[in-house]
Coordinates of C-alpha atoms in Angstrom, one line a residue:
M29 CA 98.0 91.4 63.1
R30 CA 98.3 88.1 64.2
E31 CA 100.4 88.0 67.4
A32 CA 100.8 90.7 70.4
S33 CA 103.1 90.1 73.5
T34 CA 104.3 92.2 76.5
E35 CA 107.3 90.9 78.2
L36 CA 107.6 89.6 81.8
L37 CA 108.3 92.6 83.8
V38 CA 109.1 90.5 87.4
E39 CA 110.8 87.1 87.8
L40 CA 110.8 84.9 91.0
D41 CA 112.5 82.1 92.0
A42 CA 111.6 78.6 90.7
A43 CA 111.6 77.6 94.4
S44 CA 109.1 80.0 95.6
N45 CA 105.5 79.4 96.1
V46 CA 102.4 81.5 96.7
T47 CA 102.9 81.3 100.7
D48 CA 106.3 83.6 100.5
L49 CA 103.7 86.5 98.7
L50 CA 102.3 86.5 102.0
L51 CA 105.4 86.2 104.5
E52 CA 106.8 89.4 102.4
Q53 CA 104.1 91.2 103.2
Q54 CA 103.9 90.2 106.7
A55 CA 107.6 91.0 107.5
A56 CA 107.6 94.4 105.7
N57 CA 104.6 95.8 107.6
P58 CA 102.7 93.1 110.0
A59 CA 100.2 95.8 111.6
H60 CA 98.6 96.3 108.1
A61 CA 95.2 95.3 107.5
L62 CA 95.7 92.9 104.3
Y63 CA 91.3 91.6 105.0
R64 CA 88.5 93.3 106.4
R65 CA 85.8 91.2 108.1
K66 CA 81.7 92.0 108.3
G67 CA 80.8 91.8 111.8
P68 CA 77.9 93.0 113.6
N69 CA 79.0 96.1 114.2
G70 CA 81.3 97.6 110.9
W71 CA 84.3 96.0 109.0
I72 CA 87.3 94.8 111.6
D73 CA 90.7 94.7 110.3
V74 CA 92.6 92.0 109.8
P75 CA 96.8 92.4 110.1
A76 CA 98.9 90.7 108.6
Q77 CA 100.3 89.0 111.5
K78 CA 96.9 87.8 112.5
F79 CA 96.4 86.1 109.4
L80 CA 99.4 85.0 109.3
Q81 CA 99.1 83.1 112.6
D82 CA 95.6 82.2 112.2
I83 CA 96.5 80.2 108.8
T84 CA 99.8 78.4 110.5
A85 CA 97.4 77.3 113.3
L86 CA 95.4 75.5 110.7
A87 CA 98.0 74.6 109.0
K88 CA 99.7 72.7 111.8
G89 CA 96.4 70.8 112.3
L90 CA 96.3 69.5 109.1
I91 CA 99.9 68.5 109.2
A92 CA 98.6 67.0 112.5
G93 CA 96.1 65.1 111.1
G94 CA 97.9 63.2 107.9
L95 CA 98.5 65.5 105.3
E96 CA 101.2 65.3 103.5
P97 CA 102.9 67.6 100.5
G98 CA 100.9 67.3 97.2
D99 CA 97.6 66.0 99.2
T100 CA 94.2 67.8 97.6
V101 CA 92.1 69.2 99.9
A102 CA 88.1 70.5 98.5
V103 CA 86.7 73.7 99.9
M104 CA 82.8 74.1 99.6
S105 CA 81.9 77.1 100.8
A106 CA 80.4 80.9 99.4
T107 CA 82.9 83.4 99.1
S108 CA 83.9 84.5 102.6
Y109 CA 86.8 85.1 104.8
E110 CA 87.1 81.8 106.2
W111 CA 87.1 80.5 101.9
T112 CA 91.0 82.6 102.5
L113 CA 91.9 81.6 105.5
V114 CA 91.6 77.5 104.8
D115 CA 92.6 78.1 101.3
F116 CA 96.2 79.6 102.7
A117 CA 96.5 76.9 105.2
I118 CA 96.2 74.4 102.8
W119 CA 99.3 75.9 100.5
F120 CA 101.4 76.3 104.4
A121 CA 100.5 72.6 104.6
G122 CA 102.0 71.6 101.6
G123 CA 98.5 70.7 100.1
V124 CA 96.5 71.2 96.9
T125 CA 93.4 73.4 97.3
V126 CA 90.5 71.4 95.1
P127 CA 87.6 74.3 95.3
I128 CA 83.8 73.4 94.7
Y129 CA 81.1 75.8 93.6
E130 CA 78.5 76.1 97.0
T131 CA 76.0 75.4 93.8
S132 CA 77.5 71.8 93.1
S133 CA 74.6 69.2 92.7
A134 CA 75.8 65.9 94.6
G135 CA 77.2 64.1 91.4
Q136 CA 79.6 66.9 90.8
V137 CA 80.8 66.7 94.4
E138 CA 81.2 63.0 93.7
W139 CA 83.1 63.7 90.6
I140 CA 85.6 66.4 91.6
L141 CA 86.1 64.2 95.0
H142 CA 86.6 61.1 93.3
D143 CA 88.6 62.8 90.1
A144 CA 90.9 64.7 92.6
A145 CA 91.4 62.0 95.3
V146 CA 90.4 64.3 98.2
R147 CA 91.7 63.6 101.3
R148 CA 89.9 66.3 103.2
V149 CA 86.8 68.4 102.3
F150 CA 86.1 72.2 103.5
A151 CA 82.0 72.4 104.2
E152 CA 80.4 76.1 104.5
D153 CA 78.0 74.7 107.3
R154 CA 75.5 72.4 108.3
A155 CA 73.8 72.1 104.9
K156 CA 77.3 71.6 103.0
V157 CA 78.2 69.6 105.3
K158 CA 75.2 67.2 105.4
L159 CA 76.0 66.9 101.4
V160 CA 79.0 65.9 101.6
T161 CA 78.7 63.4 104.0
G162 CA 75.6 62.2 101.8
V163 CA 77.5 62.0 98.7
L164 CA 80.6 59.8 100.3
A165 CA 77.7 57.6 102.4
G166 CA 75.9 56.5 98.8
S167 CA 79.2 56.9 96.5
E168 CA 80.7 53.9 94.7
L169 CA 83.6 55.7 93.4
L170 CA 84.0 57.0 97.1
R171 CA 82.7 53.6 99.6
D172 CA 87.1 52.9 100.0
R173 CA 88.3 56.3 100.8
L174 CA 88.8 57.6 103.8
I175 CA 87.3 61.4 103.6
N176 CA 87.1 63.7 106.9
V177 CA 85.0 66.7 106.4
V178 CA 85.4 70.1 108.6
R179 CA 83.0 72.4 109.3
M180 CA 84.3 76.8 108.2
D181 CA 83.6 78.0 111.3
F182 CA 84.9 78.4 115.0
E183 CA 81.0 78.2 116.9
A184 CA 80.3 74.3 115.5
D185 CA 80.2 70.8 116.9
A186 CA 83.9 69.6 115.8
P187 CA 85.4 68.5 114.1
D188 CA 85.8 72.7 112.6
L189 CA 88.2 75.1 112.4
A190 CA 88.4 75.4 116.1
S191 CA 88.9 71.8 116.8
L192 CA 91.5 71.4 113.7
A193 CA 93.4 74.6 115.3
A194 CA 93.7 72.7 118.5
A195 CA 94.8 69.7 116.9
G196 CA 98.0 70.8 115.7
T197 CA 99.3 72.4 118.8
G198 CA 101.8 70.2 119.1
V199 CA 103.1 70.3 115.2
T200 CA 106.6 72.1 115.2
E201 CA 107.7 75.3 113.6
A202 CA 110.2 73.2 111.3
E203 CA 108.1 71.0 109.9
L204 CA 105.4 73.4 108.9
E205 CA 108.2 75.2 107.4
R206 CA 108.9 71.9 105.3
H207 CA 105.7 71.8 104.4
R208 CA 105.1 75.3 103.3
S209 CA 108.3 75.4 101.5
R210 CA 108.2 72.0 99.1
A211 CA 106.5 73.2 96.9
G212 CA 107.9 75.3 93.9
L213 CA 106.7 77.7 91.1
D214 CA 106.2 74.6 89.0
D215 CA 104.3 72.4 91.4
V216 CA 100.3 72.9 91.2
A217 CA 99.1 74.8 94.1
S218 CA 94.9 74.2 92.8
L219 CA 92.7 72.4 90.6
V220 CA 90.0 74.2 89.8
Y221 CA 87.2 72.1 88.0
T222 CA 85.5 74.4 84.6
S223 CA 82.0 74.4 84.6
G224 CA 81.1 72.8 81.5
T225 CA 78.0 72.5 79.8
T226 CA 78.7 68.8 79.0
G227 CA 80.3 65.8 80.4
N228 CA 82.1 65.3 83.6
P229 CA 84.3 69.0 84.7
K230 CA 87.9 69.1 84.0
G231 CA 90.1 69.7 86.3
C232 CA 92.8 72.7 85.4
E233 CA 96.2 72.5 87.1
I234 CA 97.0 75.9 88.4
T235 CA 100.5 76.1 89.7
H236 CA 102.3 78.2 92.6
G237 CA 104.2 79.8 89.4
N238 CA 100.9 80.6 87.1
F239 CA 99.3 82.2 90.7
A240 CA 102.4 84.1 92.0
L241 CA 103.8 85.2 88.4
V242 CA 100.5 86.7 87.5
A243 CA 99.7 88.6 90.9
R244 CA 103.6 90.1 90.7
N245 CA 103.3 91.1 87.2
I246 CA 99.7 92.1 87.9
V247 CA 100.8 94.5 90.4
A248 CA 103.6 95.7 88.3
F249 CA 100.8 96.3 85.4
L250 CA 98.4 98.4 87.1
P251 CA 99.5 99.9 89.6
E252 CA 97.4 103.1 89.7
L253 CA 94.9 100.7 90.9
L254 CA 96.6 98.3 93.1
L255 CA 99.2 100.4 95.0
Q256 CA 97.7 103.7 95.3
D257 CA 97.1 104.9 98.7
Q258 CA 95.0 103.0 101.0
A259 CA 94.2 100.8 98.3
R260 CA 90.8 98.8 98.7
T261 CA 88.6 96.4 97.6
L262 CA 85.0 94.4 97.9
M263 CA 85.2 90.3 96.6
F264 CA 81.6 89.1 95.4
L265 CA 82.1 86.6 92.9
P266 CA 82.8 82.9 94.1
L267 CA 85.9 82.4 95.3
A268 CA 85.2 78.8 93.6
H269 CA 86.4 80.7 90.6
V270 CA 89.7 81.3 89.2
L271 CA 89.2 84.7 88.5
A272 CA 88.4 85.6 91.8
R273 CA 90.9 83.6 93.4
A274 CA 93.8 85.5 91.5
V275 CA 92.1 88.8 92.1
Q276 CA 92.3 87.5 95.8
I277 CA 96.1 86.9 95.5
V278 CA 96.8 89.9 93.8
C279 CA 95.7 92.0 95.9
L280 CA 97.5 90.0 98.6
T281 CA 100.7 90.7 96.5
A282 CA 99.9 94.7 96.7
G283 CA 98.9 94.5 100.2
A284 CA 95.8 96.1 98.7
T285 CA 92.6 95.5 101.5
L286 CA 90.6 93.0 101.1
G287 CA 86.9 92.6 102.1
H288 CA 84.5 89.5 101.3
T289 CA 80.8 89.7 100.5
G290 CA 77.9 88.3 98.6
A291 CA 75.8 89.9 95.5
A292 CA 72.8 89.7 97.5
Q293 CA 74.6 92.6 99.8
L294 CA 77.0 93.9 97.4
L295 CA 75.4 97.3 96.1
D296 CA 74.4 97.6 100.6
D297 CA 78.0 96.5 101.8
L298 CA 79.5 99.1 98.8
K299 CA 78.4 102.2 100.9
S300 CA 80.2 101.0 104.0
F301 CA 83.8 99.1 102.1
R302 CA 84.3 102.3 100.2
P303 CA 86.4 100.4 97.8
T304 CA 88.9 102.5 95.8
F305 CA 88.3 99.3 92.8
L306 CA 85.8 97.1 91.9
L307 CA 85.6 93.5 89.9
V308 CA 82.3 93.9 88.3
V309 CA 80.8 91.3 86.1
P310 CA 78.8 93.4 83.4
R311 CA 75.2 92.3 84.7
I312 CA 75.8 94.4 87.7
F313 CA 77.2 97.6 85.6
E314 CA 73.6 96.7 83.8
K315 CA 71.8 96.4 86.8
V316 CA 72.8 100.0 88.1
R317 CA 72.3 101.5 85.4
A318 CA 68.8 100.7 85.5
T319 CA 67.9 101.5 88.7
A320 CA 69.2 105.1 88.0
A321 CA 67.1 105.1 85.2
H322 CA 63.9 104.0 86.7
T323 CA 64.7 106.6 89.8
A324 CA 65.2 109.3 87.9
A325 CA 62.0 108.1 86.1
V326 CA 59.7 107.9 88.9
G327 CA 61.3 111.3 90.1
G328 CA 60.2 113.0 86.6
K329 CA 63.5 113.3 85.7
A330 CA 63.5 110.8 83.0
R331 CA 64.8 113.1 80.1
L332 CA 67.2 114.7 81.9
F333 CA 68.9 111.4 82.5
S334 CA 68.5 110.3 79.4
T335 CA 70.4 113.5 78.3
A336 CA 73.2 112.5 80.8
S337 CA 73.6 109.5 79.6
A338 CA 73.6 110.7 76.2
T339 CA 76.7 113.2 77.5
A340 CA 78.5 110.4 79.2
I341 CA 78.4 108.2 76.7
E342 CA 79.5 110.9 74.3
Y343 CA 82.4 112.3 76.3
S344 CA 83.6 108.7 76.6
Q345 CA 83.5 108.2 73.6
A346 CA 85.3 111.0 72.4
E347 CA 87.7 110.6 74.8
D348 CA 88.8 107.2 73.3
K349 CA 89.1 108.6 70.0
R350 CA 91.5 110.7 71.5
S351 CA 93.7 107.7 72.3
R352 CA 93.8 106.2 69.8
G353 CA 94.9 109.1 67.7
E354 CA 91.6 110.0 66.1
G355 CA 90.6 113.3 67.5
S356 CA 91.2 115.9 69.9
G357 CA 88.6 114.6 72.7
P358 CA 85.8 116.0 74.1
G359 CA 84.2 119.5 72.8
L360 CA 84.0 122.7 74.2
L361 CA 79.9 122.6 74.8
C362 CA 80.4 118.5 75.5
R363 CA 82.8 119.6 77.9
I364 CA 80.2 121.8 79.8
R365 CA 77.4 119.8 79.8
H366 CA 79.5 116.9 81.5
A367 CA 80.5 118.9 84.4
V368 CA 76.6 120.1 85.1
F369 CA 75.7 116.6 84.7
D370 CA 78.8 115.5 87.1
R371 CA 77.5 117.9 89.8
L372 CA 73.7 116.8 89.2
L373 CA 73.9 113.3 88.6
Y374 CA 76.8 111.6 88.2
Q375 CA 78.2 112.3 91.6
R376 CA 75.4 110.1 92.9
L377 CA 76.0 107.3 90.5
R378 CA 79.4 106.9 91.8
Q379 CA 77.8 106.6 95.2
A380 CA 76.4 103.5 94.1
F381 CA 80.0 102.6 94.1
G382 CA 80.4 103.6 97.7
G383 CA 82.0 106.8 96.2
D384 CA 85.7 106.2 96.3
V385 CA 85.6 103.8 93.4
G386 CA 88.2 104.7 90.3
Y387 CA 88.4 101.8 88.6
T388 CA 86.3 98.7 87.7
V389 CA 87.7 96.1 86.1
S390 CA 85.1 93.9 83.7
G391 CA 85.3 90.2 83.6
A392 CA 83.6 86.9 83.1
S393 CA 82.0 88.0 80.2
A394 CA 81.2 90.2 77.7
L395 CA 80.2 93.9 78.6
A396 CA 78.5 95.8 76.0
P397 CA 80.6 99.3 74.7
E398 CA 78.0 101.6 75.8
E399 CA 77.8 100.3 79.5
A400 CA 81.4 101.2 79.4
H401 CA 81.2 104.3 77.6
F402 CA 78.1 105.1 79.8
F403 CA 80.3 104.8 83.2
R404 CA 83.3 106.1 82.0
G405 CA 81.9 108.7 80.5
A406 CA 80.2 109.5 84.3
G407 CA 83.7 108.9 86.2
I408 CA 83.9 105.3 86.9
A409 CA 86.9 103.9 84.8
V410 CA 86.0 100.6 83.1
L411 CA 89.1 98.5 82.4
E412 CA 87.5 95.4 80.3
G413 CA 90.0 91.8 80.4
Y414 CA 89.6 88.6 79.4
G415 CA 90.8 85.1 80.7
L416 CA 90.2 81.7 81.4
T417 CA 90.6 79.1 84.1
E418 CA 93.0 77.8 81.7
T419 CA 95.2 81.6 81.9
T420 CA 94.7 81.8 85.7
A421 CA 91.9 84.2 84.6
P422 CA 93.4 87.6 83.1
C423 CA 95.6 87.0 80.1
T424 CA 94.7 90.1 78.3
A425 CA 93.3 93.9 79.9
N426 CA 93.4 97.3 79.5
T427 CA 94.9 99.7 81.8
P428 CA 94.3 103.1 82.4
S429 CA 96.7 104.7 80.1
R430 CA 95.9 102.6 77.5
T431 CA 92.8 101.8 77.0
R432 CA 89.8 100.7 73.8
V433 CA 86.7 100.9 75.1
G434 CA 85.2 97.6 73.1
S435 CA 88.5 95.6 73.1
V436 CA 89.8 93.2 76.1
G437 CA 93.2 95.4 76.0
I438 CA 96.6 94.2 75.6
P439 CA 98.5 90.8 76.6
I440 CA 99.2 91.0 80.6
P441 CA 103.4 90.7 81.1
G442 CA 105.0 87.4 80.4
T443 CA 102.1 86.7 77.8
T444 CA 101.8 86.4 73.9
V445 CA 98.8 86.3 72.5
R446 CA 98.3 85.2 68.6
V447 CA 95.2 84.9 66.4
A448 CA 95.2 81.3 64.4
G449 CA 94.3 81.5 60.6
D450 CA 90.2 80.9 61.3
G451 CA 90.1 83.5 64.0
E452 CA 90.6 81.2 67.0
I453 CA 92.4 83.1 70.1
L454 CA 95.8 81.2 71.1
V455 CA 97.5 81.9 74.5
K456 CA 101.1 81.6 75.9
G457 CA 102.6 82.7 79.0
I458 CA 103.0 82.6 82.5
G459 CA 98.8 82.2 83.5
V460 CA 98.8 79.0 81.3
F461 CA 97.8 76.3 83.0
R462 CA 100.1 73.0 83.6
G463 CA 97.3 70.7 81.7
Y464 CA 94.4 68.9 82.5
H465 CA 94.3 66.5 85.4
N466 CA 94.6 63.1 84.5
N467 CA 93.1 63.9 81.7
Q468 CA 95.9 63.6 78.1
A469 CA 93.0 63.2 75.1
A470 CA 91.8 67.0 76.4
N471 CA 95.5 67.9 76.7
A472 CA 96.5 66.9 73.1
E473 CA 93.5 69.3 71.4
A474 CA 94.5 71.9 74.1
F475 CA 97.8 73.1 73.0
V476 CA 99.0 73.7 69.1
D477 CA 102.7 75.1 69.1
G478 CA 102.6 75.4 72.4
F479 CA 100.0 77.6 72.5
F480 CA 96.9 77.0 74.2
R481 CA 93.6 77.1 72.1
T482 CA 91.1 79.5 73.7
G483 CA 87.7 78.3 71.8
D484 CA 87.3 82.4 72.1
L485 CA 87.0 84.4 68.4
G486 CA 89.0 87.2 67.9
N487 CA 91.5 90.5 66.2
L488 CA 94.2 91.9 67.1
D489 CA 94.5 95.5 66.7
P490 CA 97.8 97.3 65.2
Q491 CA 98.2 98.2 68.7
G492 CA 98.1 95.0 69.8
F493 CA 94.5 95.3 71.9
L494 CA 92.3 92.1 71.6
T495 CA 88.9 92.2 70.6
I496 CA 86.6 89.2 71.2
T497 CA 84.2 88.2 68.5
G498 CA 82.5 85.2 69.5
R499 CA 82.7 81.7 71.0
K500 CA 83.9 79.4 67.9
K501 CA 81.5 76.4 68.9
D502 CA 78.7 79.2 69.4
L503 CA 78.8 80.4 66.1
L504 CA 75.5 80.1 64.0
V505 CA 75.6 79.5 60.7
T506 CA 72.0 79.5 59.2
A507 CA 70.7 77.0 56.4
G508 CA 71.7 80.4 53.8
G509 CA 75.2 79.5 54.5
K510 CA 75.6 83.1 56.6
N511 CA 77.7 83.0 59.5
V512 CA 76.5 84.8 62.8
A513 CA 78.3 85.1 65.9
P514 CA 75.5 85.7 68.5
G515 CA 77.5 87.3 71.2
P516 CA 77.2 90.8 69.7
L517 CA 73.4 90.6 69.2
E518 CA 72.9 89.4 72.5
E519 CA 74.4 92.0 74.5
R520 CA 72.6 95.0 72.9
I521 CA 69.0 93.2 73.6
R522 CA 70.0 92.2 77.2
A523 CA 70.6 96.7 77.4
H524 CA 67.0 97.0 77.6
Q525 CA 65.7 97.3 80.8
L526 CA 63.0 94.6 80.1
V527 CA 65.8 92.1 79.8
A528 CA 67.6 89.7 81.6
H529 CA 69.0 87.4 79.1
A530 CA 68.8 87.0 75.6
V531 CA 69.9 83.6 73.3
V532 CA 69.7 83.8 69.8
V533 CA 69.3 80.7 68.0
G534 CA 69.2 79.8 63.8
D535 CA 71.9 77.4 63.2
G536 CA 71.1 75.3 60.1
K537 CA 68.0 77.4 60.1
P538 CA 66.5 79.2 57.6
F539 CA 66.5 82.6 60.0
V540 CA 68.1 84.3 63.2
S541 CA 66.0 83.9 66.3
V542 CA 66.2 84.7 69.7
L543 CA 65.1 83.8 72.9
V544 CA 64.2 86.3 75.3
S545 CA 63.9 86.0 79.1
L546 CA 62.2 88.7 81.0
D547 CA 63.7 90.8 84.0
P548 CA 61.1 90.7 87.0
E549 CA 62.9 93.8 88.4
G550 CA 62.6 95.7 84.9
L551 CA 59.0 94.8 84.4
D552 CA 58.2 96.5 87.3
N553 CA 60.4 99.7 86.8
W554 CA 58.8 99.7 82.8
R555 CA 55.4 98.9 83.8
S556 CA 55.8 101.9 86.6
E557 CA 57.3 104.6 84.0
Q558 CA 54.5 103.8 81.5
G559 CA 51.9 103.8 83.5
L560 CA 50.8 100.1 83.6
P561 CA 48.5 98.3 85.9
A562 CA 50.3 95.4 87.5
L563 CA 51.7 92.7 85.3
A564 CA 53.0 89.3 86.3
L565 CA 55.9 87.6 84.4
R566 CA 53.4 84.8 83.0
D567 CA 51.4 87.5 81.4
A568 CA 53.9 89.3 80.2
V569 CA 55.1 87.3 77.6
T570 CA 51.9 87.8 76.1
D571 CA 51.2 91.4 76.1
P572 CA 51.5 93.4 72.8
Q573 CA 53.4 96.1 74.9
V574 CA 56.0 94.4 76.5
A575 CA 56.8 92.9 73.1
A576 CA 56.5 96.1 70.9
A577 CA 59.3 97.1 73.4
V578 CA 61.1 94.2 73.1
Q579 CA 60.7 94.4 69.3
E580 CA 62.6 98.0 69.5
A581 CA 65.6 96.4 71.2
V582 CA 65.7 93.5 68.7
D583 CA 65.9 96.7 66.1
H584 CA 68.3 98.1 67.6
A585 CA 70.7 94.8 67.5
N586 CA 69.8 94.4 64.3
Q587 CA 71.8 97.7 63.7
L588 CA 74.9 95.8 64.1
V589 CA 74.5 93.3 61.0
S590 CA 73.5 92.9 58.2
K591 CA 70.2 91.8 56.6
A592 CA 71.0 88.2 56.1
E593 CA 72.5 87.9 59.7
S594 CA 69.6 90.0 61.7
I595 CA 66.9 88.9 64.5
R596 CA 63.3 88.0 62.1
K597 CA 61.6 86.7 65.4
F598 CA 61.8 86.5 68.9
I599 CA 60.0 84.6 71.7
L600 CA 59.6 85.6 75.3
L601 CA 59.9 83.3 78.1
D602 CA 58.3 83.6 82.0
A603 CA 61.3 81.4 83.1
Q604 CA 64.7 82.8 84.7
F605 CA 67.9 81.6 84.1
T606 CA 69.7 81.0 86.6
V607 CA 72.8 78.9 88.3
E608 CA 70.2 77.2 89.7
S609 CA 68.1 76.0 86.9
G610 CA 71.6 74.7 84.9
H611 CA 71.5 77.4 82.7
L612 CA 74.2 80.0 84.0
T613 CA 77.5 79.4 85.0
P614 CA 78.5 80.0 88.5
S615 CA 80.6 82.8 87.1
L616 CA 77.1 84.1 85.5
K617 CA 78.4 83.0 81.9
L618 CA 75.2 81.5 80.0
K619 CA 75.2 77.7 79.2
R620 CA 74.0 78.1 75.4
A621 CA 73.8 74.1 74.6
A622 CA 71.6 73.8 78.1
V623 CA 68.8 76.6 76.8
V624 CA 68.9 75.1 73.9
Q625 CA 68.3 71.6 75.2
D626 CA 65.9 72.6 77.5
Y627 CA 63.9 75.2 75.1
G628 CA 63.9 73.4 72.0
T629 CA 59.7 73.0 72.0
E630 CA 59.9 77.4 72.0
I631 CA 62.9 77.6 69.1
S632 CA 60.8 75.0 67.0
K633 CA 57.6 77.2 67.7
L634 CA 59.8 79.4 65.8
Y635 CA 60.5 78.3 62.9
S636 CA 57.1 76.3 62.4

């Protein structure tokens, strides 16, 4: 199958914009808690009416400060309620939001402020204000531009959110409405800069129509998650990333209550917030499962956990075959074992997600099918989806009634997915962005026949489910001419307790190899389970027992491919790939080119 489409479910007035989604929620139920903020004594509800009041006060402050419709305003902050507040205030004032990752370097900040012609910057705290003002003071690109910087709290030294709101008291409701209603669906709502591995980031022009149409149609597409009674979720992914931002607008449209937290606090906050659904990246699944396995091993229940894991996977695989019309579902003995383990272990696993999670949505990077089967079999349904910044995040997704584990689902409503002759995935639809800002050369390369060229490789099954097979630029070609997709091999190796990241290499080389970054927490857990003494990371990379364990993971991965594609050698690294090291994007995707460049010496050793 070369093309699949899903019909649009909801249309919108061309003169409307994202702010209308909030106004409709407030009019329908002003007392409903759209958000919850974490306070010193727990979570505090923020009703729609209060949220709207706070937004309009800030929007009036922006207007009083001279913001005109279409002006760009940057936001540099970690995920927080204030991020959301500022985002909507910018839209109510008629502005265009320009997210900047909190981990961005001074050079990246300078480029984005210049390229987007930013007039104002909201910065999270004193450190971010200092970084931005330092960039402004020393920049040749920005020296002739007046850019105001506002700190994102209500108790700082002015200018802060409190002083901004106070400055807008003289702006009339009529003037606010003129600004708010100026934009239509075709107008740009946000310039979202890609975190590319080479060159300056490119600004993606995401329109009000992209956000609003995707939100409206996703709610109709996934009512089981979004329209269930007391639907709520906790957001920890960076709001500077379009995925978190799009999901946040989806939640607003559905009236699902949303809270904000950070990755470091996530597991603790899940217990108190108790979300009913959750957006998760694969690393969270891997960590939760590894922690559960370690806890079982320490308690002398390693064999029990192993059997329970195998049962969960078997149960889910049988359900998956039934959905494909290839079987009748789990057999009697499997169902009995599953029921026993549900009482003994699976319930405890679900508590790690707060206890009320019925569905999780996995995005940002590929999830190993075994992980999806394990969690689904344990009672936590995993719906994997796919998208890019240029598609306003989701362009395909599995649904509760239409799921194929290992796939990224079917096109969302109003979207067509096509697979080109060379295997590249092409997308056309409601989420596809307007184009790259001030970059006609990139736009000319990005589109073909009205479809956006994703750069990803995949295939469509007869039912329209898309499976990602690799990244076009990542495809390795060995010296023998064998094409190797590194993704599936890396996913399987990464599933091992000891492994944090795996990077398959071998382009132009006689065989395939892999760089393996060890997981410090996984190493400690593995060591204690094996009854071994303390082992520092720098010593573990030369330890023969660690090497033997990683070799087992490599052997397991090699079962996926032919001998010519198999991994022949690996090297263990005592370094960690992080956002700060420059080897991961803020959405935790691996920057393959950066790893290959920085670890050229280690790669050379593999082939010497």
